[in-house]
Short mmCIF file of C-alpha atoms in Angstrom, two decimals:
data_model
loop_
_atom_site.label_atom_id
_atom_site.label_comp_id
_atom_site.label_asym_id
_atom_site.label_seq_id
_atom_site.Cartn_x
_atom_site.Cartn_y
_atom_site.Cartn_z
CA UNK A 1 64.75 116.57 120.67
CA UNK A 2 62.33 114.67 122.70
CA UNK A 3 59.91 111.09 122.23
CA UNK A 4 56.92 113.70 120.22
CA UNK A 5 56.86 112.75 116.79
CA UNK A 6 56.76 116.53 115.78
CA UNK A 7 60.44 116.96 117.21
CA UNK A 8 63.49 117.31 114.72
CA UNK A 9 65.29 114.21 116.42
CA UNK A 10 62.98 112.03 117.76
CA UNK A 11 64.00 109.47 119.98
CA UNK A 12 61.71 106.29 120.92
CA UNK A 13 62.58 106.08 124.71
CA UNK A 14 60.06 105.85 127.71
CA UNK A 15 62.74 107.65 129.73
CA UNK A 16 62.55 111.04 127.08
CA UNK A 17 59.88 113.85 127.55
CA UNK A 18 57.86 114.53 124.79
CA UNK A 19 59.78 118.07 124.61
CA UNK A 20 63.05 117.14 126.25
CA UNK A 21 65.96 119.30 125.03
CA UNK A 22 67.13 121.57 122.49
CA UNK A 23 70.05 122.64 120.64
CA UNK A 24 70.66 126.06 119.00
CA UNK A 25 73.23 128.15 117.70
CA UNK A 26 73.68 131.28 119.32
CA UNK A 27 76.96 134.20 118.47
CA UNK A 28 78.73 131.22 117.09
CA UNK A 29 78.32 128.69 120.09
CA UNK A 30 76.16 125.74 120.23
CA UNK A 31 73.99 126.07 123.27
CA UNK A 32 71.97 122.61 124.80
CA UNK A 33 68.83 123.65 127.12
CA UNK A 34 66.54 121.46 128.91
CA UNK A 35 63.00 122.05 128.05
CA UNK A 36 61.43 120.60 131.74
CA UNK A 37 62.13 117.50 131.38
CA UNK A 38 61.36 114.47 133.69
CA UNK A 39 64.17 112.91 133.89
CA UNK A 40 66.68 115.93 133.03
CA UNK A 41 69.78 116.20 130.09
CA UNK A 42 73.30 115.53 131.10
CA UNK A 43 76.66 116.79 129.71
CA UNK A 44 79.32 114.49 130.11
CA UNK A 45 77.38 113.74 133.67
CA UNK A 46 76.00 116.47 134.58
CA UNK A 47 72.85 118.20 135.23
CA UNK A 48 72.27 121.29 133.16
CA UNK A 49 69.84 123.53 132.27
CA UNK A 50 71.98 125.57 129.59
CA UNK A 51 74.61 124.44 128.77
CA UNK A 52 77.69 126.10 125.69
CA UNK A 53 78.98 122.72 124.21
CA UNK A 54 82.20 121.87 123.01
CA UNK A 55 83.80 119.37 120.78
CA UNK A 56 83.68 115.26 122.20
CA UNK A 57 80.91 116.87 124.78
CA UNK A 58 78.15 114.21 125.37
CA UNK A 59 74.50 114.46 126.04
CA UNK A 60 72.76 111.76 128.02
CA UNK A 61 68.95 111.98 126.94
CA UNK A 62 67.03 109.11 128.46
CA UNK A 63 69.18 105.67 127.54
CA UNK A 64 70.86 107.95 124.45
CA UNK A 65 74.07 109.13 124.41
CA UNK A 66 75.02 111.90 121.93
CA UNK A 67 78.48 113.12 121.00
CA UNK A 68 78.92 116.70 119.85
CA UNK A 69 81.28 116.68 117.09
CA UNK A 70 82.02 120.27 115.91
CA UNK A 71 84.67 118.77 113.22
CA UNK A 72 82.25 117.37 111.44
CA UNK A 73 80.27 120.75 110.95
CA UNK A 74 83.41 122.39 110.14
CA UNK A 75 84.11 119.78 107.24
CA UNK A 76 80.64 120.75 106.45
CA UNK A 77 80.79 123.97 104.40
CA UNK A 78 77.12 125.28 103.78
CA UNK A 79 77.52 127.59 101.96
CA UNK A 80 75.77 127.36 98.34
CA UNK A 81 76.35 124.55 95.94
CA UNK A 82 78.74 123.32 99.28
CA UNK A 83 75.99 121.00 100.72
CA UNK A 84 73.02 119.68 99.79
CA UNK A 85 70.42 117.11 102.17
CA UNK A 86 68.24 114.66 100.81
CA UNK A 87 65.85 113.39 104.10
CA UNK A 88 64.33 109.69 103.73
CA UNK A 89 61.38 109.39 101.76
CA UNK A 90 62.42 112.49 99.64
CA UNK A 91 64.19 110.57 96.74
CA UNK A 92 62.36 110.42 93.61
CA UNK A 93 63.16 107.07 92.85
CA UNK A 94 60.78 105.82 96.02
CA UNK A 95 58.01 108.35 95.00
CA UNK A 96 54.61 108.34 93.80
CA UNK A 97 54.02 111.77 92.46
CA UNK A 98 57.32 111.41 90.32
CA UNK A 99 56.44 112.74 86.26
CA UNK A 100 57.33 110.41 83.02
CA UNK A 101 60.98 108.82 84.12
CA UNK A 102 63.86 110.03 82.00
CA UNK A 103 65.83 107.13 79.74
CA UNK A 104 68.51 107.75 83.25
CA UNK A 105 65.44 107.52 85.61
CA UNK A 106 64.75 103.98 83.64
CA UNK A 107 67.63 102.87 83.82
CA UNK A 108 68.45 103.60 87.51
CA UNK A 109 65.29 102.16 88.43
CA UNK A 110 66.34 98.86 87.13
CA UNK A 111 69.30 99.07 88.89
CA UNK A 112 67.17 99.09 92.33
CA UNK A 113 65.21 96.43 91.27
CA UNK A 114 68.67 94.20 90.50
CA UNK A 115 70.09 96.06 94.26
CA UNK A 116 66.52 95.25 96.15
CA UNK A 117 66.81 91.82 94.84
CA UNK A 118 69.94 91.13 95.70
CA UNK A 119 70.39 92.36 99.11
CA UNK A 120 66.73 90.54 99.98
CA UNK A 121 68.31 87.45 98.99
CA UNK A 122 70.65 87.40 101.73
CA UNK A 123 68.29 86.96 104.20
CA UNK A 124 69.15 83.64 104.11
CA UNK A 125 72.07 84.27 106.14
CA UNK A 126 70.65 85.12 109.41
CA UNK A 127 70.56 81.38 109.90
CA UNK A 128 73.84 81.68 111.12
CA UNK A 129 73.76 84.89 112.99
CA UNK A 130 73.34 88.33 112.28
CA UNK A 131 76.45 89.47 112.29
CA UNK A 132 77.54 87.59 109.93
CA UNK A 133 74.68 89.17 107.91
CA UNK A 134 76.13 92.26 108.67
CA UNK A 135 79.68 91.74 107.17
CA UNK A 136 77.75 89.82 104.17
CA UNK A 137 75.84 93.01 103.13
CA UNK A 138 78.33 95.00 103.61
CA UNK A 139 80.55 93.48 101.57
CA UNK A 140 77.91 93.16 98.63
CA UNK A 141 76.90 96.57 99.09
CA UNK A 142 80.02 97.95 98.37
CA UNK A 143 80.99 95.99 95.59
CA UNK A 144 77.64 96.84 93.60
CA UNK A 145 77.96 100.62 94.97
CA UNK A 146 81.76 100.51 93.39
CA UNK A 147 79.92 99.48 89.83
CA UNK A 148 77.02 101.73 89.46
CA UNK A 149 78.97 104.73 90.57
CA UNK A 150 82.11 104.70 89.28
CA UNK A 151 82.86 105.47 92.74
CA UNK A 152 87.16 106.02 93.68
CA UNK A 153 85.82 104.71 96.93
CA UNK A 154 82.89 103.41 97.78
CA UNK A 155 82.15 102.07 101.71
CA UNK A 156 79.35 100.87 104.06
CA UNK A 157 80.58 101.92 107.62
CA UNK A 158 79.32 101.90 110.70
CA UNK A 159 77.73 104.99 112.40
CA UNK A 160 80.54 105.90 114.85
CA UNK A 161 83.02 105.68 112.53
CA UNK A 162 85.64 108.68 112.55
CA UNK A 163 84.74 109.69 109.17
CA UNK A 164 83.23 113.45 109.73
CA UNK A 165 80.70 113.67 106.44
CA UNK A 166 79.60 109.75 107.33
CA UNK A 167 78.88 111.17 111.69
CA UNK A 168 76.91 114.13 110.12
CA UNK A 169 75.21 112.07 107.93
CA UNK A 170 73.90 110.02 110.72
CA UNK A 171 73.21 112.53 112.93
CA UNK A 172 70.85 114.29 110.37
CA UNK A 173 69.70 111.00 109.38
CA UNK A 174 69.80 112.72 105.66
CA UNK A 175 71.73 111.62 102.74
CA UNK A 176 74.60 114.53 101.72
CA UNK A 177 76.02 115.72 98.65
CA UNK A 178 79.13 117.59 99.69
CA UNK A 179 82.21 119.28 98.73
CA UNK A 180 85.12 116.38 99.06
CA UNK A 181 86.64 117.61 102.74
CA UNK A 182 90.65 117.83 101.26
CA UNK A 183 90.77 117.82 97.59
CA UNK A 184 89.29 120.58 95.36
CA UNK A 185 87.03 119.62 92.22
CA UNK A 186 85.58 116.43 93.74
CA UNK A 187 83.39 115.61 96.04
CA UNK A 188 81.52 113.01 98.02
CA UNK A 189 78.23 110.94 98.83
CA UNK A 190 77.44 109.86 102.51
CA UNK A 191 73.52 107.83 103.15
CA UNK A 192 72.56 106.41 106.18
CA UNK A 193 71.07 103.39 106.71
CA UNK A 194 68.39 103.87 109.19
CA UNK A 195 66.70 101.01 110.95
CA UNK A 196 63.40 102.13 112.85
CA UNK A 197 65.05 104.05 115.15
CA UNK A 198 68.81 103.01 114.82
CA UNK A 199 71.58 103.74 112.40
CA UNK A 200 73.45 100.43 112.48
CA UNK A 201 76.14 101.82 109.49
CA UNK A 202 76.00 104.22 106.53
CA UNK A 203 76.99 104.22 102.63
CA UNK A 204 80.46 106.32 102.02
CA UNK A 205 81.28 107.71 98.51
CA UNK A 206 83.94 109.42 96.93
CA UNK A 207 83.88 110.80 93.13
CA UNK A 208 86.26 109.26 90.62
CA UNK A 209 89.79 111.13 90.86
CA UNK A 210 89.48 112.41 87.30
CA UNK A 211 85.58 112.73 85.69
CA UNK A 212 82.51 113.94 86.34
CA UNK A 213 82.04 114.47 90.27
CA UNK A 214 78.77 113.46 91.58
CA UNK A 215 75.16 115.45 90.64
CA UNK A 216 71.82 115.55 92.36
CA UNK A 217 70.95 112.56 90.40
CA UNK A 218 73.33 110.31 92.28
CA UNK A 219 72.33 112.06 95.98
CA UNK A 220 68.94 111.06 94.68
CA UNK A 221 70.09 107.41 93.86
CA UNK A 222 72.42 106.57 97.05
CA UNK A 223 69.35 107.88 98.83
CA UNK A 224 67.27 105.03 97.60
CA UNK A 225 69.61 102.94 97.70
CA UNK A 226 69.98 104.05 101.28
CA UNK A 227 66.73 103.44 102.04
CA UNK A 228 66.17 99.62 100.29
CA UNK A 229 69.01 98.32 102.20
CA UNK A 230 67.39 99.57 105.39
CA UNK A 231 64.34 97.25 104.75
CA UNK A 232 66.53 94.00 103.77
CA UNK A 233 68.53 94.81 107.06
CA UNK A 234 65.75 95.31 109.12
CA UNK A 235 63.88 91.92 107.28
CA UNK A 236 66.90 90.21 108.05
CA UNK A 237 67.09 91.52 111.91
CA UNK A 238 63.32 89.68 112.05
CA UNK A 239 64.31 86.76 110.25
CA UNK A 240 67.17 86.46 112.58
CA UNK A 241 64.77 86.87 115.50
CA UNK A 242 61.88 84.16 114.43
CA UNK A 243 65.16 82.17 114.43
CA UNK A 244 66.00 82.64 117.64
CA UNK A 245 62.42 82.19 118.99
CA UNK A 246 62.73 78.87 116.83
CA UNK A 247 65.38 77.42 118.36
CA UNK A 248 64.29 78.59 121.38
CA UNK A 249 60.50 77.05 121.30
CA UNK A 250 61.67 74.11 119.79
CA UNK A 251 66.01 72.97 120.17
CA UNK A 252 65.16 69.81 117.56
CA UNK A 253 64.31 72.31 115.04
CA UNK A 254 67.75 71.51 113.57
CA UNK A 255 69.65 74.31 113.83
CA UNK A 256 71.45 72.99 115.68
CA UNK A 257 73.08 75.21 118.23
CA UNK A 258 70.92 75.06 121.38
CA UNK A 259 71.34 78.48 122.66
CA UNK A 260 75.36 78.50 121.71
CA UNK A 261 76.04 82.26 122.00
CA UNK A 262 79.23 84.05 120.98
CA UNK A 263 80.66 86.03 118.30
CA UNK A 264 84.53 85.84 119.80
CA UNK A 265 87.55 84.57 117.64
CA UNK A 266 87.34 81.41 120.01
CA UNK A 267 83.60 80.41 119.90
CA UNK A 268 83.48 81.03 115.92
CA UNK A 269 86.50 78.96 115.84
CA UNK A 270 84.56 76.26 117.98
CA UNK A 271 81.45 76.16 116.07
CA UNK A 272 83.36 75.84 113.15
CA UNK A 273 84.63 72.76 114.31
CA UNK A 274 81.50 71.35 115.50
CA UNK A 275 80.10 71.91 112.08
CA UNK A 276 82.91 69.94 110.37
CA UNK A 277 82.96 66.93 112.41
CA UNK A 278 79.17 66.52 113.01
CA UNK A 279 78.85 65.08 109.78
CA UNK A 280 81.44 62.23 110.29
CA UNK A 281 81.29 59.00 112.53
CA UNK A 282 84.21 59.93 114.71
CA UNK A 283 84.26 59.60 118.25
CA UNK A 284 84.81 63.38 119.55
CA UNK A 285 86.42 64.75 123.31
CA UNK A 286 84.88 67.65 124.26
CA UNK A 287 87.67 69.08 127.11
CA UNK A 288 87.43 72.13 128.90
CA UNK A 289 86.42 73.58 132.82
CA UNK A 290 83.35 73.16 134.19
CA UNK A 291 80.21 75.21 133.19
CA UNK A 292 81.92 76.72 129.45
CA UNK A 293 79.18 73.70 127.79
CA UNK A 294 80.93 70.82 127.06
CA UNK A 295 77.41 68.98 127.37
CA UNK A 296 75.37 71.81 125.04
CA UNK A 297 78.40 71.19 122.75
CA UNK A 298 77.88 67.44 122.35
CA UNK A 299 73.89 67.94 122.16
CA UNK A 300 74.94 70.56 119.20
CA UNK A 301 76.94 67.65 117.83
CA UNK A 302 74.49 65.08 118.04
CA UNK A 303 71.62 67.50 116.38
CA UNK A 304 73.92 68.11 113.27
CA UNK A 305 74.33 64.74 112.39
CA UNK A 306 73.02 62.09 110.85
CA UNK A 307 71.67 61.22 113.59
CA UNK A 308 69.59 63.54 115.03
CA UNK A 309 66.61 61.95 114.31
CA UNK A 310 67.25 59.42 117.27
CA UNK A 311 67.60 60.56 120.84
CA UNK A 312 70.49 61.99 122.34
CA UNK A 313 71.52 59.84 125.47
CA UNK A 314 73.58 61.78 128.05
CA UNK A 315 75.36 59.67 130.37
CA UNK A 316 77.33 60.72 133.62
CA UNK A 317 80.06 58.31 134.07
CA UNK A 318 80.63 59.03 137.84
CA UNK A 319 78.00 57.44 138.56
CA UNK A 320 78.81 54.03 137.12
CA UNK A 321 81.44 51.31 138.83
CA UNK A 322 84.49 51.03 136.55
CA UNK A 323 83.78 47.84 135.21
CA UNK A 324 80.45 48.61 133.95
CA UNK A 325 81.85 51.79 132.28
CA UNK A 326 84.19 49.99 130.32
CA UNK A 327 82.81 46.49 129.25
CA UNK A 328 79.29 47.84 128.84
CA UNK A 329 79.23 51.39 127.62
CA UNK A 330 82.68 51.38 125.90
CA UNK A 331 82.82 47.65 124.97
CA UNK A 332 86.12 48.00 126.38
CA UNK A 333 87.83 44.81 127.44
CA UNK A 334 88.19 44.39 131.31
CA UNK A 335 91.12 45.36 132.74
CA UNK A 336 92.71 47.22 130.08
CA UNK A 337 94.69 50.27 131.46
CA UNK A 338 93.51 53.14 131.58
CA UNK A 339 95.82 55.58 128.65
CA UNK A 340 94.02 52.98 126.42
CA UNK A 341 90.60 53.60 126.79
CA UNK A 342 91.34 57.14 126.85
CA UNK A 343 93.52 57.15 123.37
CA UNK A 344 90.30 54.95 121.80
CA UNK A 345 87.99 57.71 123.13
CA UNK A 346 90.26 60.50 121.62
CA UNK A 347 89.83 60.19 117.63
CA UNK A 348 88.92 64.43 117.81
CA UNK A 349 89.32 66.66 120.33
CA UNK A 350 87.45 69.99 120.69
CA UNK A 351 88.23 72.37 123.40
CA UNK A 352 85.14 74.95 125.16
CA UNK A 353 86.93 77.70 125.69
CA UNK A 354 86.41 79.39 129.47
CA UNK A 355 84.82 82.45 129.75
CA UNK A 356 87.30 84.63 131.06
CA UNK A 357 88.85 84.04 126.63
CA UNK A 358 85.98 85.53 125.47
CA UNK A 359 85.14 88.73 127.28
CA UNK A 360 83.32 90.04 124.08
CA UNK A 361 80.67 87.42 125.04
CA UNK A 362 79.73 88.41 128.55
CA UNK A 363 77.46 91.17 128.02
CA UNK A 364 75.77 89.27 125.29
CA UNK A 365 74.98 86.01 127.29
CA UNK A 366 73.97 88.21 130.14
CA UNK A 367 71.31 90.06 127.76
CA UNK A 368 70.21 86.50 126.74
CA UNK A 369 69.37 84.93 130.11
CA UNK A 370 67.92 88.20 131.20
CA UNK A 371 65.41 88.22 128.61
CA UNK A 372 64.97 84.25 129.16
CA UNK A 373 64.35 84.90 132.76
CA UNK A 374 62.38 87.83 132.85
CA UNK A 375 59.73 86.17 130.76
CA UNK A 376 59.91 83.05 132.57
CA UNK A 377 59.06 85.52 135.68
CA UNK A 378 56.49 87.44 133.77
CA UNK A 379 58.36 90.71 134.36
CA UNK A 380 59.57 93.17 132.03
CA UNK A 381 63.20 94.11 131.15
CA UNK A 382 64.22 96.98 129.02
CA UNK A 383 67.62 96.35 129.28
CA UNK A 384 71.09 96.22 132.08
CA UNK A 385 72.23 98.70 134.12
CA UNK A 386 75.98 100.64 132.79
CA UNK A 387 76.74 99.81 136.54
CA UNK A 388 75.80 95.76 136.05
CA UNK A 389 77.32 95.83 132.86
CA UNK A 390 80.35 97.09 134.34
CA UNK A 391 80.11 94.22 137.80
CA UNK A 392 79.79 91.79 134.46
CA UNK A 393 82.87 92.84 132.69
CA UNK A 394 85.12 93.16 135.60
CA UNK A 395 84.92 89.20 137.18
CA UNK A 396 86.65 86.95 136.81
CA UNK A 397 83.91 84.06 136.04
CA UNK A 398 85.52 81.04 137.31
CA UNK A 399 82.08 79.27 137.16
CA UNK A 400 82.23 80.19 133.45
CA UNK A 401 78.41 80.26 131.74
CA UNK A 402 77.31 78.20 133.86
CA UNK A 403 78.10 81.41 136.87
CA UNK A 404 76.83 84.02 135.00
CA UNK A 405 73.60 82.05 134.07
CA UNK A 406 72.83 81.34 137.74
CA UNK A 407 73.78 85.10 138.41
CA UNK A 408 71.63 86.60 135.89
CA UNK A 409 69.16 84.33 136.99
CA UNK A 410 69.22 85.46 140.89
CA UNK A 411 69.32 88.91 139.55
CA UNK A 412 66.02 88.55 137.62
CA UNK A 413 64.15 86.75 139.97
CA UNK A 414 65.46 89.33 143.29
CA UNK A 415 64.92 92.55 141.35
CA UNK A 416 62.35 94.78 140.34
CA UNK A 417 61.76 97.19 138.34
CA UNK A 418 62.05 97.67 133.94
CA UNK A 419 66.26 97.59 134.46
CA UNK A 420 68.68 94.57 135.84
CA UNK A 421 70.18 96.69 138.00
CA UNK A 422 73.97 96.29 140.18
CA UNK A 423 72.15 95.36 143.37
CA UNK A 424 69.95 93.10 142.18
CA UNK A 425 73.61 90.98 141.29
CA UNK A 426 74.63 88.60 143.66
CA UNK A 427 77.62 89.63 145.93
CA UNK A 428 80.71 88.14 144.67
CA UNK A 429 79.67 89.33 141.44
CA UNK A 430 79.95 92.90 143.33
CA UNK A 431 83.22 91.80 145.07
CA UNK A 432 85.23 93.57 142.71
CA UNK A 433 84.74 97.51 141.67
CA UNK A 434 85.16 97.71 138.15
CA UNK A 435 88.20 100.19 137.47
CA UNK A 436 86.00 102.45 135.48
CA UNK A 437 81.94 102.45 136.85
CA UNK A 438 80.33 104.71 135.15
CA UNK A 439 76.57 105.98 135.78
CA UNK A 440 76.40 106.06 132.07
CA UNK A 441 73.17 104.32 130.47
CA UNK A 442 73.82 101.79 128.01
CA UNK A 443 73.12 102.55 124.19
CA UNK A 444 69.39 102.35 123.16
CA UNK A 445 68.18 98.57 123.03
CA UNK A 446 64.80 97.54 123.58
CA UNK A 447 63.49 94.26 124.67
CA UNK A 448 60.16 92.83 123.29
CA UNK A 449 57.88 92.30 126.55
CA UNK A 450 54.95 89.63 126.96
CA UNK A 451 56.09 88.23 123.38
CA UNK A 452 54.63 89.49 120.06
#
């Protein structure tokens, strides 16, 4: 293993050596050796040289985290006709050199011309984020993958699911044709999806209860298969991206969402709501605590409607005598109580939720304004610390996004170096150790640097 193209698993990481590690099988144990590497290999933590490995045992190589999972070569019998490996690029259907196509070979081609079509036109869907593109694909995937197998079962999961064929799968990066792991005379098809360097999810077959199990011909064919909806998910991770950059460049581009980030039950809920009532007349409240974006909320409103062509006037009441607030801006008779003008005002009411509600979003909104700083700065992020992502989890956030913005943004501007690291965070961020700091590295992410 190591960042040489030439290695079996290569891994695109500045912190790898070229040669970094290896793994062999030696008198029936699996044996992990560091090759002189710069910046060493771990197990579970530690420093090793050689090192016997056991089951749940994992390897820290650079910002990569591996989990040795001898179940799933035990489900793997290799013995012959027991297992057979297609590697990417290998399937017929996606080569050159193939001979004169069989009346099957015709007609599965077709197939992945209807598939390739299909899954590119849901590119469409990054518009509203990609993981809804995720759950989108998935779902379509599996119900074509049901019809042109004749499949008992047929899934798109993700990479560290518990399923043993669908981890070995994506560890090899190979499609597998393999004996089914409890029940004798069928058997089962596991693909997976590979994304430059990532496996975001793999396909999952299982052979019809009673028939014909599956052949080389369909290993060949969920191979392909494999491979096309690879392309439309990686497409649809750039799409998702100019997007972004979009909104970004330009917030009346009319997308409306100004930087709104969040994929908790909460937020969804919220922009849910904002899509409804932006096309209606109704006056809207916007409640909730300071700095959770009651303002970015109304500016989302505003640049749904039908009125977004015209400007979006923000005013700050405080400011304002009483009077002047309610004859002029709310054309509110004088006097009036109160409850009055506040039961005019209140036609629909949409709650921000805090940010303590939506933990899942933390991390997220950190990576965001880390990137947005850090090229504001001119300096280059790969990614955020475990040991800052743990500081992040663990506070409270009574300042909501508006907290963690200015916090990311002192971070960025303080620190140095190609990681956001737990110092650079300002101090009552670090007021609280998180119950569980770990030196472990994050999962491999990359950030682009000085743009594209």
């Amino acid at each position: 293993m190591g960042r040489s193209a030439a290695t079996d698993l290569w891994l695109d990481d500045a912190e790898v050596s070229r040669r970094h590690c290896s793994i062999a099988t030696s008198g029936g144990n699996s044996l992990v050796r560091d090759l002189g590497s710069r910046n060493g290999t771990l197990v579970d933590g530690e420093p090793v040289q050689t090192a016997k490995l056991k089951a749940d045992d994992e390897i820290t190589i650079g910002c990569s985290v591996l989990r040795y999972a001898a179940e799933a070569d035990a489900a793997a019998p290799c013995g012959e006709g027991g297992l057979t490996t297609l590697h990417p690029g290998e399937s017929r259907f996606l080569s050159a050199k193939a001979g004169a196509p069989s009346a099957r070979t015709q007609r599965d081609l077709k197939t992945l011309l209807r598939l390739s079509n299909i899954l590119h036109s849901l590119r469409g869907i990054a518009r509203i984020g990609f993981g809804e593109y995720d759950a989108a694909m998935e779902e379509k995937l599996e119900g074509l993958l049901l019809d042109m197998f004749g499949a008992s079962s047929a899934r798109v999961l993700s990479s560290d699911d518990e399923n043993p064929v669908v981890r070995l799968a994506c560890r090899r990066r190979a499609a597998l044709l393999m004996d089914h792991p409890s029940e004798r005379g069928r058997n089962v098809l596991a693909a997976p999806i590979v994304v430059r360097s990532d496996v975001p999810a793999a396909i999952y077959l299982e052979s019809p209860r009673s028939g014909k199990p599956f052949d080389d011909d369909d290993l060949q064919f969920v191979g392909a298969v494999a491979e096309i909806a690879a392309v439309a998910w990686e497409n649809a991770s750039f799409v998702s991206w100019l997007h972004e950059e979009n909104r970004r460049l330009d917030p009346a581009s009319g997308n409306g969402d100004l930087g709104m980030l969040g994929t908790s039950s909460s937020f969804r809920e919220l922009r849910q709501r904002i899509e409804r009532v932006a096309v209606t007349d109704s006056s809207v409240l916007v409640l909730g605590e300071s700095g959770t974006g009651k303002e970015l909320v109304s500016q989302a409103i505003h640049m749904q409607s039908r009125r977004a062509n015209g400007p979006f006037v923000a005013v700050n009441c405080a400011s304002f005598a009483e009077s002047l607030i309610d004859s002029e801006i709310f054309g509110h008779e004088r006097g009036a109580f109160r409850p009055d003008l506040y039961f005019r005002l209140k036609v629909i009411t949409l709650r921000t939720p805090p940010l303590r509600e939506r933990p899942g979003d933390i991390l997220p909104l950190a990576e965001h304004f880390a990137r947005e700083f850090a090229r504001r700065c001119g300096r280059c992020l790969i990614g955020v610390s475990a040991q800052a992502r743990a500081y992040l989890q663990a506070h409270s956030w009574p300042g909501n996004v508006r907290e963690l913005k200015h916090a990311i943004e002192s971070a960025v501007v303080l620190g140095s170096g190609e990681m956001l690291l737990a110092e650079d965070l300002p101090e009552q961020i670090r007021a609280v150790t998180p119950p569980d700091l770990s030196d472990k590295p994050p999962p491999a992410r990359r950030w682009l640097c000085n743009g594209l």
